[in-house]
PDB file of C-alpha atoms and ligand atoms in Angstrom:
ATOM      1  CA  UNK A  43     -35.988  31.345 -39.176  1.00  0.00           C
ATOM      2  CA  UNK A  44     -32.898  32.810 -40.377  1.00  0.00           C
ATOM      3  CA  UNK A  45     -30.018  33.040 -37.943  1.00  0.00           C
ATOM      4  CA  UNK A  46     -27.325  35.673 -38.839  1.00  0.00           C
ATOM      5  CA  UNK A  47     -23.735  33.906 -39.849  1.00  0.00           C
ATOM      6  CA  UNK A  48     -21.900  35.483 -36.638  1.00  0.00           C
ATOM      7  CA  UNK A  49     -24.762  34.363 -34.319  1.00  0.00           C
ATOM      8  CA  UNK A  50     -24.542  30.961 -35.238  1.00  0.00           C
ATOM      9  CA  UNK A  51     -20.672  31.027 -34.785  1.00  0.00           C
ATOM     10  CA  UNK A  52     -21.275  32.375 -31.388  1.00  0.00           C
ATOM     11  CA  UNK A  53     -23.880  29.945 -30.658  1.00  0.00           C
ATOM     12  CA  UNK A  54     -21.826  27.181 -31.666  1.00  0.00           C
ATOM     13  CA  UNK A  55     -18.875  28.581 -29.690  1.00  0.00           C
ATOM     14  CA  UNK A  56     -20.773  28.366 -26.438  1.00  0.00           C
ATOM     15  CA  UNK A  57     -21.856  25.183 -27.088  1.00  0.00           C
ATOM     16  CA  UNK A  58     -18.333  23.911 -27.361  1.00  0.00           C
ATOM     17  CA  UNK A  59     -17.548  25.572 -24.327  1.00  0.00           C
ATOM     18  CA  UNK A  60     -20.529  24.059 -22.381  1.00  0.00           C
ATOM     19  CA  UNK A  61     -19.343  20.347 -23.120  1.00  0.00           C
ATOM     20  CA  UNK A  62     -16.349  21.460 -22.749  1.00  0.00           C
ATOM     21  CA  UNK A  63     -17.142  22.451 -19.459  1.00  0.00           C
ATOM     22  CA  UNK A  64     -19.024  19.201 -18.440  1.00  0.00           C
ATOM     23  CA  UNK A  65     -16.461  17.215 -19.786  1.00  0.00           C
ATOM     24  CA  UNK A  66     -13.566  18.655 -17.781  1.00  0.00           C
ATOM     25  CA  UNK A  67     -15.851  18.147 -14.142  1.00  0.00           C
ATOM     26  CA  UNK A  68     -16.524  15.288 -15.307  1.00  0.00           C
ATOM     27  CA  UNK A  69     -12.977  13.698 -15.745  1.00  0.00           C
ATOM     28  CA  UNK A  70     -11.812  15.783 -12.701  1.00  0.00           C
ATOM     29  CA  UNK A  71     -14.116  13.966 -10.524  1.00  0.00           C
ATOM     30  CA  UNK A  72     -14.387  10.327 -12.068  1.00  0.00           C
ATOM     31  CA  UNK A  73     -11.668   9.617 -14.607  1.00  0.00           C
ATOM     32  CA  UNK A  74      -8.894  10.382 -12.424  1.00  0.00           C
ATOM     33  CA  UNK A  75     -10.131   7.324  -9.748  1.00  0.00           C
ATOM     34  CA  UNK A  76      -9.684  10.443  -6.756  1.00  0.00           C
ATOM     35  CA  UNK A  77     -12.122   9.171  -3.916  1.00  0.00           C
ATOM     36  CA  UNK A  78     -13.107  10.956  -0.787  1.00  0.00           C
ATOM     37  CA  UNK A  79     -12.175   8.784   2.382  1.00  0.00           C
ATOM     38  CA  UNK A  80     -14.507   6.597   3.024  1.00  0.00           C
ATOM     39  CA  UNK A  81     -14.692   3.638   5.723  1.00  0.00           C
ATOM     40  CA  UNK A  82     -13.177   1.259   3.015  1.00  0.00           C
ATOM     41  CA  UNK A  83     -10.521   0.786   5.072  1.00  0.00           C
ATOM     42  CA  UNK A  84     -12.685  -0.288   8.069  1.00  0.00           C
ATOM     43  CA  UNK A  85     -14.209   1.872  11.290  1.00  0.00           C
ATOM     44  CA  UNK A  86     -12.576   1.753  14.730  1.00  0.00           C
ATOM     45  CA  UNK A  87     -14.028   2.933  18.177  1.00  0.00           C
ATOM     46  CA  UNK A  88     -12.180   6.932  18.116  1.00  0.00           C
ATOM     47  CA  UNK A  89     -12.258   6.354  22.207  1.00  0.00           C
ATOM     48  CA  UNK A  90     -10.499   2.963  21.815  1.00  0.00           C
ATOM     49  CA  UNK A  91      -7.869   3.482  19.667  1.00  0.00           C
ATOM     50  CA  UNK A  92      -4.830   2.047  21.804  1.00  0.00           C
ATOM     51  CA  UNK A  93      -7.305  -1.172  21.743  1.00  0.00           C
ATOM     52  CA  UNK A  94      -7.520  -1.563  18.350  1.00  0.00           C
ATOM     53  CA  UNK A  95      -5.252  -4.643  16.917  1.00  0.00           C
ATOM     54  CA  UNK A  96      -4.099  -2.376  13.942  1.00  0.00           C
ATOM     55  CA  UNK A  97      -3.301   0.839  15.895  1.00  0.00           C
ATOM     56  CA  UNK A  98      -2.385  -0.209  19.582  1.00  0.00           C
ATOM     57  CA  UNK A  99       0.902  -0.045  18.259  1.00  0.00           C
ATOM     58  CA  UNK A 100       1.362   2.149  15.298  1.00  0.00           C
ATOM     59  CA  UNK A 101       4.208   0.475  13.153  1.00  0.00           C
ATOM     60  CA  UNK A 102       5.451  -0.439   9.407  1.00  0.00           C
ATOM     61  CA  UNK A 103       4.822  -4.565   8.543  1.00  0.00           C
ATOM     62  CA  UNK A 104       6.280  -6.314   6.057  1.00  0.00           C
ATOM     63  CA  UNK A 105       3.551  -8.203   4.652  1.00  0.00           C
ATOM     64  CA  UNK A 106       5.427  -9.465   1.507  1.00  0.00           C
ATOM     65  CA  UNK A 107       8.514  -9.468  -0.389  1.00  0.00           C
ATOM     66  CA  UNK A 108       8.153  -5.589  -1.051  1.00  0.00           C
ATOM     67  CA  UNK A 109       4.850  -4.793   0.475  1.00  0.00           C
ATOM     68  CA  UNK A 110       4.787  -3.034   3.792  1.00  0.00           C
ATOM     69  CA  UNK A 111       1.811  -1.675   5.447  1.00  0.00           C
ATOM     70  CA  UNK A 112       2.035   1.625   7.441  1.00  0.00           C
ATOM     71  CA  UNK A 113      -0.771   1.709  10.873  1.00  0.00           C
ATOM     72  CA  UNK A 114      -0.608   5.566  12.037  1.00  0.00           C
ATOM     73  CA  UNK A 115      -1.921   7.901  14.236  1.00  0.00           C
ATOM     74  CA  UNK A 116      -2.617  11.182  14.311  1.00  0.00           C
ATOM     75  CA  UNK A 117      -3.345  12.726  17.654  1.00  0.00           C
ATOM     76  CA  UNK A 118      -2.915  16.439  19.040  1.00  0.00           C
ATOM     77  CA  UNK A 119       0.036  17.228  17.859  1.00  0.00           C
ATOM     78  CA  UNK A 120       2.112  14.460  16.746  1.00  0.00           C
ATOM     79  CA  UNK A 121       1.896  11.458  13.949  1.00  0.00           C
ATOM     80  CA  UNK A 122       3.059   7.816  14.860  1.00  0.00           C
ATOM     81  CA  UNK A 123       5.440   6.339  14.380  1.00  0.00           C
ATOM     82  CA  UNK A 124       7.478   9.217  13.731  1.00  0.00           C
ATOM     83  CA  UNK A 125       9.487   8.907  11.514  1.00  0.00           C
ATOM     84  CA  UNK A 126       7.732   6.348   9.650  1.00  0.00           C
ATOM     85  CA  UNK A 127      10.190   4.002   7.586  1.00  0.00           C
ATOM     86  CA  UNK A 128       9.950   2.192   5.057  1.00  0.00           C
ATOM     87  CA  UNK A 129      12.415   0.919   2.266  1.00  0.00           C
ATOM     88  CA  UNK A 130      13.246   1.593  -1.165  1.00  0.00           C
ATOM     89  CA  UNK A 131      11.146  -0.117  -3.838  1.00  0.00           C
ATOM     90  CA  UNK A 132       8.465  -0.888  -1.991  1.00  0.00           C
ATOM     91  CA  UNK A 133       4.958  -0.445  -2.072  1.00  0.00           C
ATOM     92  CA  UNK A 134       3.141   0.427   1.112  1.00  0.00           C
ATOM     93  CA  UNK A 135      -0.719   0.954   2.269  1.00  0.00           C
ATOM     94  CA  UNK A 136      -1.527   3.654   4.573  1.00  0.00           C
ATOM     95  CA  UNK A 137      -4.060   3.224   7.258  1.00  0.00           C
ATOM     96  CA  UNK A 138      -4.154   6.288   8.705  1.00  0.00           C
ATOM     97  CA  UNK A 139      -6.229   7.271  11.791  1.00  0.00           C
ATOM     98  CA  UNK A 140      -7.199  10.206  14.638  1.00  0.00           C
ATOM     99  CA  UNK A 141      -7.227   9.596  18.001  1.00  0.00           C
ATOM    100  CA  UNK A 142      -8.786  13.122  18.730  1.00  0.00           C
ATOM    101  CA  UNK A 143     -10.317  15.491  16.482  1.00  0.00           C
ATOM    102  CA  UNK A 144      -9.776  15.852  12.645  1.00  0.00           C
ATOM    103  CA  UNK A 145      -6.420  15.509  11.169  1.00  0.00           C
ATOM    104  CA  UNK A 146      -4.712  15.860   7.772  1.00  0.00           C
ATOM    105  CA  UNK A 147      -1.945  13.555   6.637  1.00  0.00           C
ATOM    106  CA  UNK A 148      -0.152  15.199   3.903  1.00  0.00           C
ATOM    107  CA  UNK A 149       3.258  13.740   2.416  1.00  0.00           C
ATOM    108  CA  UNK A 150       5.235  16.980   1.039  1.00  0.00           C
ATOM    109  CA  UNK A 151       5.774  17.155  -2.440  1.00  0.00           C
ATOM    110  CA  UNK A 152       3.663  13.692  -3.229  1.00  0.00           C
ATOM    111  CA  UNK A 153       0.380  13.230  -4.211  1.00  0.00           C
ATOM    112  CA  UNK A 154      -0.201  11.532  -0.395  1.00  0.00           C
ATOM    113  CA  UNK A 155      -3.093  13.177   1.103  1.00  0.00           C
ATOM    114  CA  UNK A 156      -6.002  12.337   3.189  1.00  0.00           C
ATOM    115  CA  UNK A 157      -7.688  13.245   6.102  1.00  0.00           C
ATOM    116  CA  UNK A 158      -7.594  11.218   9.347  1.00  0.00           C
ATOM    117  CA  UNK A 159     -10.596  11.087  11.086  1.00  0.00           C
ATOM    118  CA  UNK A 160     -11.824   9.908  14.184  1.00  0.00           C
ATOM    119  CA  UNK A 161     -13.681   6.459  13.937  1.00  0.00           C
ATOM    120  CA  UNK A 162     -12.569   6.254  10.315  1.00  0.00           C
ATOM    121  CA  UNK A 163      -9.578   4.548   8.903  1.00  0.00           C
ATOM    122  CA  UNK A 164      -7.936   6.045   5.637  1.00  0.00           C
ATOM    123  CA  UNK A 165      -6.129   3.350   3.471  1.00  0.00           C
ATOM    124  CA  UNK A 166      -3.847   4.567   0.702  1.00  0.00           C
ATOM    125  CA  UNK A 167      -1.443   2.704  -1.465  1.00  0.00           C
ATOM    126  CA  UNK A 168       1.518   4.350  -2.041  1.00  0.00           C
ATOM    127  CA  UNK A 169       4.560   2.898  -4.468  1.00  0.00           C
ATOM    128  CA  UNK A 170       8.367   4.478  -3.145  1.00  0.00           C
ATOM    129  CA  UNK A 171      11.060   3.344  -5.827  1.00  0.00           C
ATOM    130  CA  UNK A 172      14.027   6.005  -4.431  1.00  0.00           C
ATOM    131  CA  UNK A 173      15.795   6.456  -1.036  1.00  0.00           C
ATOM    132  CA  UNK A 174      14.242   9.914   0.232  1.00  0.00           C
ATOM    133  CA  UNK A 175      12.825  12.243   3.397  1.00  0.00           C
ATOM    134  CA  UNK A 176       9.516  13.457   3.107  1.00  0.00           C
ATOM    135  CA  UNK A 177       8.082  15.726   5.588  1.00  0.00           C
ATOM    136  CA  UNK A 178       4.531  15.126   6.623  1.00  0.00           C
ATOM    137  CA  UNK A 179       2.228  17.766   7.926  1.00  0.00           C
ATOM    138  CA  UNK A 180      -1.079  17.943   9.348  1.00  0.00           C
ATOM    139  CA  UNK A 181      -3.000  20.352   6.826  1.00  0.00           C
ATOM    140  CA  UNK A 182      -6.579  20.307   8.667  1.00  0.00           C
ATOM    141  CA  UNK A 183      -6.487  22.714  11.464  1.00  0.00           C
ATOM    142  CA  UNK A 184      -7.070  20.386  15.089  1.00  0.00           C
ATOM    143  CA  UNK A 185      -6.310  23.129  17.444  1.00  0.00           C
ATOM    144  CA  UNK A 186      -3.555  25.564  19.521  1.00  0.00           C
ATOM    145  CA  UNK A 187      -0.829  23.523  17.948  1.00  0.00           C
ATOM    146  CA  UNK A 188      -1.805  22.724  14.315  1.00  0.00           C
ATOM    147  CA  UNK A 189       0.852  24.461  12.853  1.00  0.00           C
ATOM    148  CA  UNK A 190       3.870  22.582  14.947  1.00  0.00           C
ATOM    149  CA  UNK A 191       2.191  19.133  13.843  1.00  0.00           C
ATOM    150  CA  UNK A 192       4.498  17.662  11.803  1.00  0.00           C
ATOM    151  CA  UNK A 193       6.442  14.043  11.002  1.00  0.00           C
ATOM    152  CA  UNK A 194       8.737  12.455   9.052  1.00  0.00           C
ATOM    153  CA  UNK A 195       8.604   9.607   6.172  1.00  0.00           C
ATOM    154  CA  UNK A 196      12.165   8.085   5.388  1.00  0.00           C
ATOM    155  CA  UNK A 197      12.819   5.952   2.241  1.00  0.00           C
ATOM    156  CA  UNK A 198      15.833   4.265   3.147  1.00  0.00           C
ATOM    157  CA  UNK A 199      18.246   2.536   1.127  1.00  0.00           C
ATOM    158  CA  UNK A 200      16.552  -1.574   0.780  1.00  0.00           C
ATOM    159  CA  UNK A 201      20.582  -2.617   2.566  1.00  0.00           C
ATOM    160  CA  UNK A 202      19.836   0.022   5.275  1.00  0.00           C
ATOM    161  CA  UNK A 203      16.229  -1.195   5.858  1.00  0.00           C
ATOM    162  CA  UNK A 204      15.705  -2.828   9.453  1.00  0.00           C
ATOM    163  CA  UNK A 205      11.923  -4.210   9.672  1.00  0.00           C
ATOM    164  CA  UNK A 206      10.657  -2.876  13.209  1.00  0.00           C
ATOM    165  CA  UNK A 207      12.788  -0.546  13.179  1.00  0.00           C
ATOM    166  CA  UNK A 208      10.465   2.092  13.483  1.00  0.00           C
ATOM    167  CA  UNK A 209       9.413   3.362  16.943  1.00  0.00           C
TER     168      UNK A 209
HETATM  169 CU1  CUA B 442      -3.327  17.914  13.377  1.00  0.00          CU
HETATM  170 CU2  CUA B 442      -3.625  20.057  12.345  1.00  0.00          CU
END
């Protein structure tokens, strides 16, 4: 069978563009480690919440020299603690929760984003090497107030930093 010159190019072409194609999905969704939350981070009672060791009082702990981990909450319409602090140079894991319905935990202009579900506990580790104030917003809508649900994540100086000192 003979294939005319152009036809083949454009055959080829298409090919190229196929894998191509795959190739891209395919690195979008594995190479780049993203994962959709999961209960990794452990399951919790969405009625109990306040009797849950990790969340009855949601808080920043120092759990080594400059590893903190952040317990929140997201209920209708507020995060705690708000603000959430934490020093700089540190690296701190998330575990991020709902008391109610669906939430969204979104740290503005990071890459910080999950959901916060009910029963489920979102755990993301997060490194923070400058002093800075992030705003956080809820970006999955949870009802009449969704767009006033908002928070605050402070990198303070290390000197300034006062462990517990978020309420
Ligand atoms: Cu909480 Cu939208």
């Amino acid at each position: 069978m003979r294939i005319h010159t152009y036809e083949k190019l454009w055959l080829v072409g298409a090919l190229v563009l196929i894998v191509g194609f795959i190739a891209t999905v395919t690195y979008g969704s594995v190479g780049l480690g993203i994962s959709m939350i999961d209960d990794s981070g452990g399951t919790l009672s969405p009625n109990a919440v306040d009797d849950d060791g990790r969340f009855a009082e949601p808080r920043v702990e120092q759990v080594g020299e400059n590893e903190y981990e952040a317990y929140v909450v997201a209920s209708q319409f507020i995060f705690q603690p708000d603000p959430i602090e934490v020093p700089a140079n540190s690296t701190v894991t998330f575990y991020v929760t709902s008391a109610d319905v669906i939430h969204g935990f979104s740290v503005v202009g990071t890459n910080v984003n999950t959901m916060a579900i009910p029963g489920e506990v979102a755990r993301l580790t997060v490194e923070f090497d400058e002093p800075a104030e992030y705003g956080l917003i809820c970006h999955e809508y949870c009802g009449a107030g969704h767009h006033t649900m908002e928070g605050q994540l402070i990198v303070l100086p290390e000197d300034e930093y006062e462990p517990g000192g978020n309420a």
